[in-house]
Short mmCIF file of C-alpha atoms and ligand atoms in Angstrom, two decimals:
data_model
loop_
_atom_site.label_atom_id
_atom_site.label_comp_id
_atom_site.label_asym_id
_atom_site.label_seq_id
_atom_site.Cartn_x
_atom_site.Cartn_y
_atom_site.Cartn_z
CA UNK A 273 92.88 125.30 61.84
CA UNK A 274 93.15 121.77 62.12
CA UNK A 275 96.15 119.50 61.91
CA UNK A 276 96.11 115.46 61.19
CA UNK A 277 98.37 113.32 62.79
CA UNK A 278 100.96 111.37 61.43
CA UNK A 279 100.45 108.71 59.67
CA UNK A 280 102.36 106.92 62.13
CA UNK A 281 100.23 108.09 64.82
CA UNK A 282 97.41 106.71 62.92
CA UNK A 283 98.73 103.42 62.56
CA UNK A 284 99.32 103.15 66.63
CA UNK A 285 95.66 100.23 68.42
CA UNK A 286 93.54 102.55 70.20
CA UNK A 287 94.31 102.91 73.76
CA UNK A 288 91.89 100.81 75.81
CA UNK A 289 93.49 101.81 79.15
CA UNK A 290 92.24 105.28 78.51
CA UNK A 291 88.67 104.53 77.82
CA UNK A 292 88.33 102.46 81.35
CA UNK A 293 90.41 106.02 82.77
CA UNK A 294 86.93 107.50 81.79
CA UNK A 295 84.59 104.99 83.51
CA UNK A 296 86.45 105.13 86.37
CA UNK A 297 86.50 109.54 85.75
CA UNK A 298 82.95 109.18 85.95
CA UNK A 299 82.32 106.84 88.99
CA UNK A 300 84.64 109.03 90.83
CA UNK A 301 82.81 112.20 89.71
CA UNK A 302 79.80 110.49 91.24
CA UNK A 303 80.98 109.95 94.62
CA UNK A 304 81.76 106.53 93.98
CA UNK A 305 84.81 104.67 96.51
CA UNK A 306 86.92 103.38 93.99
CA UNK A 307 89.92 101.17 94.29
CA UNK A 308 92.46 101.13 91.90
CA UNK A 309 94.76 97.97 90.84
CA UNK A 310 94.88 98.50 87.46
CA UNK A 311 98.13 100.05 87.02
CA UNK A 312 101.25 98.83 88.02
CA UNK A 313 102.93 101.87 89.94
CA UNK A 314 103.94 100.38 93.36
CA UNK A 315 102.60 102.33 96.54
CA UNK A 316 105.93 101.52 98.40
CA UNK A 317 108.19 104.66 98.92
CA UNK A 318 111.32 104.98 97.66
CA UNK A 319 114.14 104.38 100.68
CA UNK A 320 114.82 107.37 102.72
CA UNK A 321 118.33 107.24 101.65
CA UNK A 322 118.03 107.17 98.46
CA UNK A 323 115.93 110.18 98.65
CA UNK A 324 118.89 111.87 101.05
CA UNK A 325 121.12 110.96 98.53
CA UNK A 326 119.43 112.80 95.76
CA UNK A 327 118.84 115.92 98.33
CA UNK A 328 122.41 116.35 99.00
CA UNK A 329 123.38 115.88 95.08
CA UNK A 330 120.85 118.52 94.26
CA UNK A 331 122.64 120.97 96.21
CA UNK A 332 125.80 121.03 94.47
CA UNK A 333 126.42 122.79 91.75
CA UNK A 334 128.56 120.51 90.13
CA UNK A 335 125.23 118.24 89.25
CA UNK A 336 123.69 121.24 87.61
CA UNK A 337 125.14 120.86 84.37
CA UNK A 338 123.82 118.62 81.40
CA UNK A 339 125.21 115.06 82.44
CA UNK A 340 127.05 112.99 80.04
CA UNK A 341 125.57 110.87 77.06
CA UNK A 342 126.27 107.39 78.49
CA UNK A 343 125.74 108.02 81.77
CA UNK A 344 128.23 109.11 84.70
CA UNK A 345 131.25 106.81 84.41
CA UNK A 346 130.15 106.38 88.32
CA UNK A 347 126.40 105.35 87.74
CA UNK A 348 127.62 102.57 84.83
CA UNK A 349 130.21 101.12 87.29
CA UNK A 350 127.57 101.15 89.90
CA UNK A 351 124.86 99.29 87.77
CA UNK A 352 127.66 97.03 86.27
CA UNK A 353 128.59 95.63 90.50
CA UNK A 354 125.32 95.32 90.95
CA UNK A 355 124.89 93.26 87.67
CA UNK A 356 128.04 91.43 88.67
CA UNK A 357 126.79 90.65 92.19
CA UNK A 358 123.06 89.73 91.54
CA UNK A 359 124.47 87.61 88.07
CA UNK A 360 127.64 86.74 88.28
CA UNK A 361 128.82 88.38 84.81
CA UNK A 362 131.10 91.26 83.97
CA UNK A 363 130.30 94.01 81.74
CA UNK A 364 132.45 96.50 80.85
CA UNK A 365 131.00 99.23 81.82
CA UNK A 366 132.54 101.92 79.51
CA UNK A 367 131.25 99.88 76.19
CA UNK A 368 128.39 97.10 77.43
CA UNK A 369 126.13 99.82 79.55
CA UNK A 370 124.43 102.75 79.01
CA UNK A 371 122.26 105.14 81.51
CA UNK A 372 118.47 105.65 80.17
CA UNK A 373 116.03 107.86 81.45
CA UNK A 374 113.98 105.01 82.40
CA UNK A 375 113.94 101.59 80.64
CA UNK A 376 110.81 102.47 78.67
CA UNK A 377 113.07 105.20 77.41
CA UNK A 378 115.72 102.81 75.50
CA UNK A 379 112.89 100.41 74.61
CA UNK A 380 111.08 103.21 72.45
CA UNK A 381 114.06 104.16 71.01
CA UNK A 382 116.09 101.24 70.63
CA UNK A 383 114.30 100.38 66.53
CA UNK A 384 115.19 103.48 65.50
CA UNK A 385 118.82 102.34 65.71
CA UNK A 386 118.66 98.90 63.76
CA UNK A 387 114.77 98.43 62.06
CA UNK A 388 114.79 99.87 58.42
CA UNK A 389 111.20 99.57 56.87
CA UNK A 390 110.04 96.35 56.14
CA UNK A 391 112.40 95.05 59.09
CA UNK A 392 110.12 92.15 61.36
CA UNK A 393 110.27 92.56 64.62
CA UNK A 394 108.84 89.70 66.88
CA UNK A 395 107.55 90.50 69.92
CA UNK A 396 105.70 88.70 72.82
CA UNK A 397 102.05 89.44 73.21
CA UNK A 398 99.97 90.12 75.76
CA UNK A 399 102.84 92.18 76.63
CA UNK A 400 103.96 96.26 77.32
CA UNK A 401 102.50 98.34 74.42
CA UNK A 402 105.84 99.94 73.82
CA UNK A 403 107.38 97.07 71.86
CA UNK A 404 104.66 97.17 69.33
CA UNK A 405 104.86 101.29 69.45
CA UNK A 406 108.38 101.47 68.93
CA UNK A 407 108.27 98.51 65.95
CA UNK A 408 105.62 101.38 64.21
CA UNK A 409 107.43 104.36 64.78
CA UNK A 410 110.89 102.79 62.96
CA UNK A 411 108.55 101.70 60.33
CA UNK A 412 109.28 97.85 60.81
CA UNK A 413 106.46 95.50 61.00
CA UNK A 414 105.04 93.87 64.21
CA UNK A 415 104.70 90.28 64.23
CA UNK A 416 103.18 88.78 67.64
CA UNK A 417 104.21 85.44 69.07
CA UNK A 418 101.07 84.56 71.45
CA UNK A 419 101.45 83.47 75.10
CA UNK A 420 98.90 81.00 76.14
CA UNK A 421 98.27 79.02 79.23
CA UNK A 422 98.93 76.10 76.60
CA UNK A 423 102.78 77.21 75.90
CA UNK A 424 103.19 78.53 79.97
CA UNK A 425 103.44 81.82 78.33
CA UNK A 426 106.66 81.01 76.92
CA UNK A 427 106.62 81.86 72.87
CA UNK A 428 106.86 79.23 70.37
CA UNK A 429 109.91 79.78 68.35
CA UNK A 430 109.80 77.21 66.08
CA UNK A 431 106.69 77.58 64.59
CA UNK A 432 107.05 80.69 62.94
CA UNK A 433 106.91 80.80 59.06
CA UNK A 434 110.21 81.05 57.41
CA UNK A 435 108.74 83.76 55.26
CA UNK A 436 108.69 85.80 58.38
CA UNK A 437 111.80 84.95 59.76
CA UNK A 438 113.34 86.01 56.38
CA UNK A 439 113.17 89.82 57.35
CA UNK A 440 113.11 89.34 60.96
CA UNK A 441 115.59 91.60 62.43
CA UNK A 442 114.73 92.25 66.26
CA UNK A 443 112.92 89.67 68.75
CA UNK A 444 111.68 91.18 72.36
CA UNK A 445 111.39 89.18 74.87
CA UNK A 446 110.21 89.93 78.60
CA UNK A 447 110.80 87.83 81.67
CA UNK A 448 109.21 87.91 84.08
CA UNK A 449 106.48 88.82 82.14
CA UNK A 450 103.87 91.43 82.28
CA UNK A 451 101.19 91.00 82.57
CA UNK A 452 101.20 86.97 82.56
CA UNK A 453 103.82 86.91 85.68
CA UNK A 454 105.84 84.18 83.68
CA UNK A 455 109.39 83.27 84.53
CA UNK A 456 111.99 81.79 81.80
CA UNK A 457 114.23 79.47 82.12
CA UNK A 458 118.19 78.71 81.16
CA UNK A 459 116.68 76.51 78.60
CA UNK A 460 114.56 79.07 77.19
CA UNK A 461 117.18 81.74 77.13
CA UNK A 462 119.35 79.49 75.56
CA UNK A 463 117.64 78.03 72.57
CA UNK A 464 116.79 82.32 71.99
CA UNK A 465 120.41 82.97 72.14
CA UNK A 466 120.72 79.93 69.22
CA UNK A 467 117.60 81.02 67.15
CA UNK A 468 118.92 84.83 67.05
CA UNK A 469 121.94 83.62 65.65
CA UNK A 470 120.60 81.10 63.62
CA UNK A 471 118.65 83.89 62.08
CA UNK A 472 120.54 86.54 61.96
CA UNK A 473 118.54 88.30 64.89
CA UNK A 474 118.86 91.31 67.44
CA UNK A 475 117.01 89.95 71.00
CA UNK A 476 115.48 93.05 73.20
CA UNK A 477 115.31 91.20 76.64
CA UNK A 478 112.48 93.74 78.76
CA UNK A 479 114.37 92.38 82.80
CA UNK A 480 111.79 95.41 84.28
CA UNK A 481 110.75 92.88 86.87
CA UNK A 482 114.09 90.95 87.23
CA UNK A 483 114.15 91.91 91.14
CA UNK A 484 110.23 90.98 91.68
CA UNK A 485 110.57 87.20 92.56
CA UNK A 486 109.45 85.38 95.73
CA UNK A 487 111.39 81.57 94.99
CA UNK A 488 113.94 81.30 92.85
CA UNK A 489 116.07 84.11 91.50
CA UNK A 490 115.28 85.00 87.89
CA UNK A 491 117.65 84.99 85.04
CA UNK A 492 119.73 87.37 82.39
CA UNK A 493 119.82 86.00 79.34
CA UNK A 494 123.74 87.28 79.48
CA UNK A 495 124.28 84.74 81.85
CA UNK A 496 124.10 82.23 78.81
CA UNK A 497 127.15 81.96 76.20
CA UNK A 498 127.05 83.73 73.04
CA UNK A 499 124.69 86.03 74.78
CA UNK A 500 126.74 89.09 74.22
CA UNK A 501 126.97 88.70 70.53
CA UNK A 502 122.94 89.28 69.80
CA UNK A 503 121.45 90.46 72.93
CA UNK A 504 120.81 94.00 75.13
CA UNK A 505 119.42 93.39 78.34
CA UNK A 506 117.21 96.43 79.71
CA UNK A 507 117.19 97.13 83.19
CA UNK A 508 114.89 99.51 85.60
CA UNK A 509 115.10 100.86 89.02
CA UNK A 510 111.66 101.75 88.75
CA UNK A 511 110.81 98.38 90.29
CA UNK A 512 113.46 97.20 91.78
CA UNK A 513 113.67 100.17 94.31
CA UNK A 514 110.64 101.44 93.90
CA UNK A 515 111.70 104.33 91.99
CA UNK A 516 109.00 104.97 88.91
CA UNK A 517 108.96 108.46 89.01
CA UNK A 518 112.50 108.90 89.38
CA UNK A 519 112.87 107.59 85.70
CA UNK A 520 116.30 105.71 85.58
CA UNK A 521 117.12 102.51 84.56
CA UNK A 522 120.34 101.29 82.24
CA UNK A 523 120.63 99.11 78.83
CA UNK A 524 123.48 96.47 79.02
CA UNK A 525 125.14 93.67 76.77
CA UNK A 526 126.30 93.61 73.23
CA UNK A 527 128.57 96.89 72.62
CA UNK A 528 127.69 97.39 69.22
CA UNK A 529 123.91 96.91 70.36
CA UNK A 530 124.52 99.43 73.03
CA UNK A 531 126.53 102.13 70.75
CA UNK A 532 123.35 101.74 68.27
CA UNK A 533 120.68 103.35 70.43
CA UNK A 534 123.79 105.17 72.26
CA UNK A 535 123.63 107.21 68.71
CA UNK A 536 119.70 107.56 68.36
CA UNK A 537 119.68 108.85 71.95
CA UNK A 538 122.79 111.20 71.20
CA UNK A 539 120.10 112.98 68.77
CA UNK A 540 117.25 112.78 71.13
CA UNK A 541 117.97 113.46 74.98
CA UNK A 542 120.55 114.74 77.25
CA UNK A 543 121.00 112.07 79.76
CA UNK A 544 119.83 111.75 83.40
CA UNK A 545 120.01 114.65 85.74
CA UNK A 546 122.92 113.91 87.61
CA UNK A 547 120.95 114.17 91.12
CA UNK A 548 119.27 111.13 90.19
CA UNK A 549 121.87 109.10 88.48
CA UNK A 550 123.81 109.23 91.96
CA UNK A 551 120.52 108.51 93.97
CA UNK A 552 120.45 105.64 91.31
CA UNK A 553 123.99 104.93 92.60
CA UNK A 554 122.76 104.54 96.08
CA UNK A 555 119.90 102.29 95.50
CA UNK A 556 122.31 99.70 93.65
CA UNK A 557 124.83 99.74 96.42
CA UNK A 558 122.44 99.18 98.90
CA UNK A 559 121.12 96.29 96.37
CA UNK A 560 119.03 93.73 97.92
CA UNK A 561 118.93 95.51 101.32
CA UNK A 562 116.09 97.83 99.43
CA UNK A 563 114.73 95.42 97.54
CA UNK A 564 114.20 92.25 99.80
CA UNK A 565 111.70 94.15 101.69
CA UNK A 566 109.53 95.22 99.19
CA UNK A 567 109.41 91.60 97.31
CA UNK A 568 108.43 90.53 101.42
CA UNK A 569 105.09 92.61 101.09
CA UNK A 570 104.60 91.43 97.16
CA UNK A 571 104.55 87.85 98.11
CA UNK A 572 101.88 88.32 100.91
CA UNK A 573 99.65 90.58 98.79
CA UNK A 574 100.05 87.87 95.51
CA UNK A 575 98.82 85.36 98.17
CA UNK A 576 96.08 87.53 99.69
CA UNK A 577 94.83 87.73 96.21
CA UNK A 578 95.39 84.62 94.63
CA UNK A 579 93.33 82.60 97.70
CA UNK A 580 90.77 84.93 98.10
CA UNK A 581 89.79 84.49 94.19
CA UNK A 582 90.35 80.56 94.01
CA UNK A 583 87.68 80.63 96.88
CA UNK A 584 85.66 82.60 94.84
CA UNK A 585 85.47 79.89 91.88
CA UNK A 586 88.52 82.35 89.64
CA UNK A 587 91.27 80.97 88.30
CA UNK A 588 94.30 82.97 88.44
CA UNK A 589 97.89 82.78 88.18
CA UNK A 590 100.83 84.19 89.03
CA UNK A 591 104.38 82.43 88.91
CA UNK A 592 106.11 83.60 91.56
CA UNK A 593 107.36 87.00 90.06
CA UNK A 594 106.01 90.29 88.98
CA UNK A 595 103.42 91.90 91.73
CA UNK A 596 100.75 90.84 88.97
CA UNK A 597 98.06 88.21 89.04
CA UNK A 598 96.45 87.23 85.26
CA UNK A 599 93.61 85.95 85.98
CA UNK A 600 90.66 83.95 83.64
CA UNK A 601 87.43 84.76 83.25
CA UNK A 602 84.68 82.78 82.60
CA UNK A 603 83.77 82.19 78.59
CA UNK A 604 80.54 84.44 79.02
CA UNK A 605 82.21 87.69 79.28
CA UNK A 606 85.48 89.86 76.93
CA UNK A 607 87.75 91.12 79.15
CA UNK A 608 86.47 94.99 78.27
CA UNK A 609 82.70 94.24 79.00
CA UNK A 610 84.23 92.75 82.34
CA UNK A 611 86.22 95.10 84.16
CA UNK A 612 84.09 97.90 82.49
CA UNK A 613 81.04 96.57 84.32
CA UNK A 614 83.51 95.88 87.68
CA UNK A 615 84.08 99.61 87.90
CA UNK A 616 81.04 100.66 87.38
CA UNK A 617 78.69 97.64 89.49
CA UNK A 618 81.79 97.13 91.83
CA UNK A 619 83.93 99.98 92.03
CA UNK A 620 86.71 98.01 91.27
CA UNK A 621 89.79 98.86 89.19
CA UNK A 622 91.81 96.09 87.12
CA UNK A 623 93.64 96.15 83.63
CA UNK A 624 91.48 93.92 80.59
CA UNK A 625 93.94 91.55 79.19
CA UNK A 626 92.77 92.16 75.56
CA UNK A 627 94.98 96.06 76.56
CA UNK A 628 97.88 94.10 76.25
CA UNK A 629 97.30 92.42 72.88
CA UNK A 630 94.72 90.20 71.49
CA UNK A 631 95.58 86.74 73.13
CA UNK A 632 95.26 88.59 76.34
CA UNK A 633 91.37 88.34 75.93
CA UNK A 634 89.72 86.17 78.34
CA UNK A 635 91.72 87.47 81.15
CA UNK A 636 92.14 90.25 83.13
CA UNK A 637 95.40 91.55 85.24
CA UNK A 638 95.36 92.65 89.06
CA UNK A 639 98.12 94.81 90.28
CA UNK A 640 98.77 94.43 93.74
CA UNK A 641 100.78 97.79 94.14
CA UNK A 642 97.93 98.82 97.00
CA UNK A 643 97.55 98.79 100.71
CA UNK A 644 96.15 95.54 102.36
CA UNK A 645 93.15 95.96 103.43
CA UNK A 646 92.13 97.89 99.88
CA UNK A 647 93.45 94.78 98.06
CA UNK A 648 91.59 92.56 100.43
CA UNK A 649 88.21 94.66 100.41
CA UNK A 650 88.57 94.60 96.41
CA UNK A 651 89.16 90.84 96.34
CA UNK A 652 85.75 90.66 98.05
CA UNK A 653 83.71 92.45 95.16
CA UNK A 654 84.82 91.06 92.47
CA UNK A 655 84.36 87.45 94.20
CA UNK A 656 80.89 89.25 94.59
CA UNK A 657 80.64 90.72 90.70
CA UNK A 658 82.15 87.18 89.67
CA UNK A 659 78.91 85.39 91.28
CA UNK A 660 76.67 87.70 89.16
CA UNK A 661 78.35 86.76 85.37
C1 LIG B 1145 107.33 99.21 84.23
C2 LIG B 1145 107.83 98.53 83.00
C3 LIG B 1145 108.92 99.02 82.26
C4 LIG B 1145 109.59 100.34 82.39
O1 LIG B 1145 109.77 100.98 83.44
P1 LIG B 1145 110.61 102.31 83.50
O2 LIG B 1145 109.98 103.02 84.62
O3 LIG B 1145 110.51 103.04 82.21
O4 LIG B 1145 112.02 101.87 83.76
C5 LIG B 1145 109.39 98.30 81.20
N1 LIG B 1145 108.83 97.14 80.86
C6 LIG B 1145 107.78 96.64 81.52
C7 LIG B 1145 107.22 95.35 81.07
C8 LIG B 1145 107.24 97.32 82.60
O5 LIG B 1145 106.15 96.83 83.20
#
């Protein structure tokens, strides 16, 4: 028999990522030493405690059940001190936060509760595939707003055409920024908060990386006024606490924002195991005491990598957040043809920015979520594979 997909499977880019999975397969299958900083899973454990605190919760009985909806009343107070603490605003934690089972989770589903077909939904690009994904699978349409090294890869608001803007419904926005490493600031956030409600529009703020900085702290956007009435906020442990395959992370802001995908989840999943919602709780009351370590060995590895490829002739970048480095390559070469050729002549791992969206060509994005002396070793061939273009 055979079986075709859904249209709306169909109508999803193809996935680049997976065609470099098979170079890399194949050098692998050959006996090739490969070294992998493509994807951006850190290689720093979760805490021992946290990891004791899930033990012990998995033991009792009590967690065995399904878990609430919205999250253990617990968990949501948890993540709403920690909010408090880290940004110095109250949410009330019974209506303005919601448990997910992961923040890529709530992202996929959060359309389905607001985008009707024909609904615009602007999104930042390069960015996470999921916000383009989710647009398809509610039926909206996708419209990209570039990042460039010419607008800091901050997106222009004002230049989008008014027929857009018309039937714009949902804007996501994610700082810092993967891949670029971008940072926003109050002024940013602010003249968002005044476009959405200029226009009538629902802002998605991606705050994945909100804990990976190494200068200044980074910003909510529901640290601005008038926040609250347009914008949901969504927030990972996966990064924070290095806690990926945990998968827990909460949605905050706007109540009837968060009661909207409260309802498409309602229909879709169960909530988080209970185990891991009060490991979850453990990681946010330890807070910064997890997390300041981790953005310690970050900082050195974004250094080890951004020298060692300005000596090589590279220009790359990376803002002071987000363990990623976006980095340019020379005119000569697409970003596929590039780290294609670095796997195969280099053995060499790294993500083509055209994966993330088309004005992602011309780069490419290292992940520094490896050991030292791999990230250092890898530094030196593609200095050597850069010589060679
Ligand atoms: C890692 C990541 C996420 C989601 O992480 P979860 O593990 O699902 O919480 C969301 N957005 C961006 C941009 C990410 O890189």
């Amino acid at each position: 028999m055979s079986f075709k997909y859904a249209e709306r499977l169909e109508l999803l880019p193809r996935y680049l990522f997976a065609e470099l999975d098979k170079i890399k397969s194949e050098q692998i299958a050959k006996g090739k030493n490969i070294i992998d900083l493509g994807v951006g899973d850190p290689d720093l454990p979760t805490s021992p405690e946290v990891v004791d605190a899930l033990k012990s919760a998995a033991q009792d009985p009590a967690n065995h059940i399904y878990p609430s909806y919205s999250g253990m009343d617990r968990f949501r107070e948890a993540a709403s001190e920690w909010f408090y603490k880290r940004f110095k605003v109250k949410l009330d934690y019974k209506k303005q936060v919601l448990s997910l089972i992961g923040s890529k989770e709530g992202i996929a589903h959060f359309p389905l509760a607001f985008i009707n077909p024909g609904d615009v939904v602007l999104y930042t690009e390069p960015g996470y595939p999921v916000y383009y994904a989710s647009t398809m699978f509610a039926g909206g349409t996708p419209y990209p707003l570039p990042l460039t090294k010419e607008n800091n890869f901050i997106p222009s608001l004002d230049g989008i055409p008014g027929r857009v803007l018309e039937k714009a419904k949902m804007l996501f926005i994610n700082y810092p920024n993967n891949p670029t490493s971008a940072t926003a600031d109050e002024t940013f956030f602010k003249k968002v908060i005044s476009f959405a409600k200029r226009h009538n529009i629902i802002v998605a703020h991606d705050a994945a990386y909100s804990e990976i900085y190494f200068n200044e702290k980074t910003h909510s956007i529901l640290e601005y006024p008038g926040a609250m009435d347009v914008a949901i906020e969504f927030h990972s442990l996966s990064k924070t606490f290095s806690m990926t395959g945990w998968r827990i992370g909460f949605a905050c802001g706007g109540e009837e924002l968060i009661a909207g995908l409260s309802k498409v989840k309602t229909n879709i999943d169960s909530g988080v195991f209970q185990a891991v919602q009060l490991a979850g709780i453990k990681a946010l009351s330890l807070g910064d005491a997890l997390t300041e370590p981790l953005r310690r060995v970050y900082k050195n590895r974004v250094h080890l990598v951004t020298s060692a490829l300005s000596e090589a002739g590279l220009k790359s970048f990376n803002a002071g957040a987000t363990f990623y480095i976006w980095t340019k390559l020379p005119d000569s070469i697409d970003s596929i043809s590039f780290t294609g050729r670095l796997i195969e002549n280099a053995g060499v791992v790294v993500s083509p920015g055209v994966g993330f969206g088309k004005s992602g060509e011309g780069y490419f994005r290292i992940s520094v979520t490896n050991k030292e002396d791999l990230i250092k070793e890898a530094c030196e061939r593609i200095a050597k594979a850069a010589k060679t273009l």
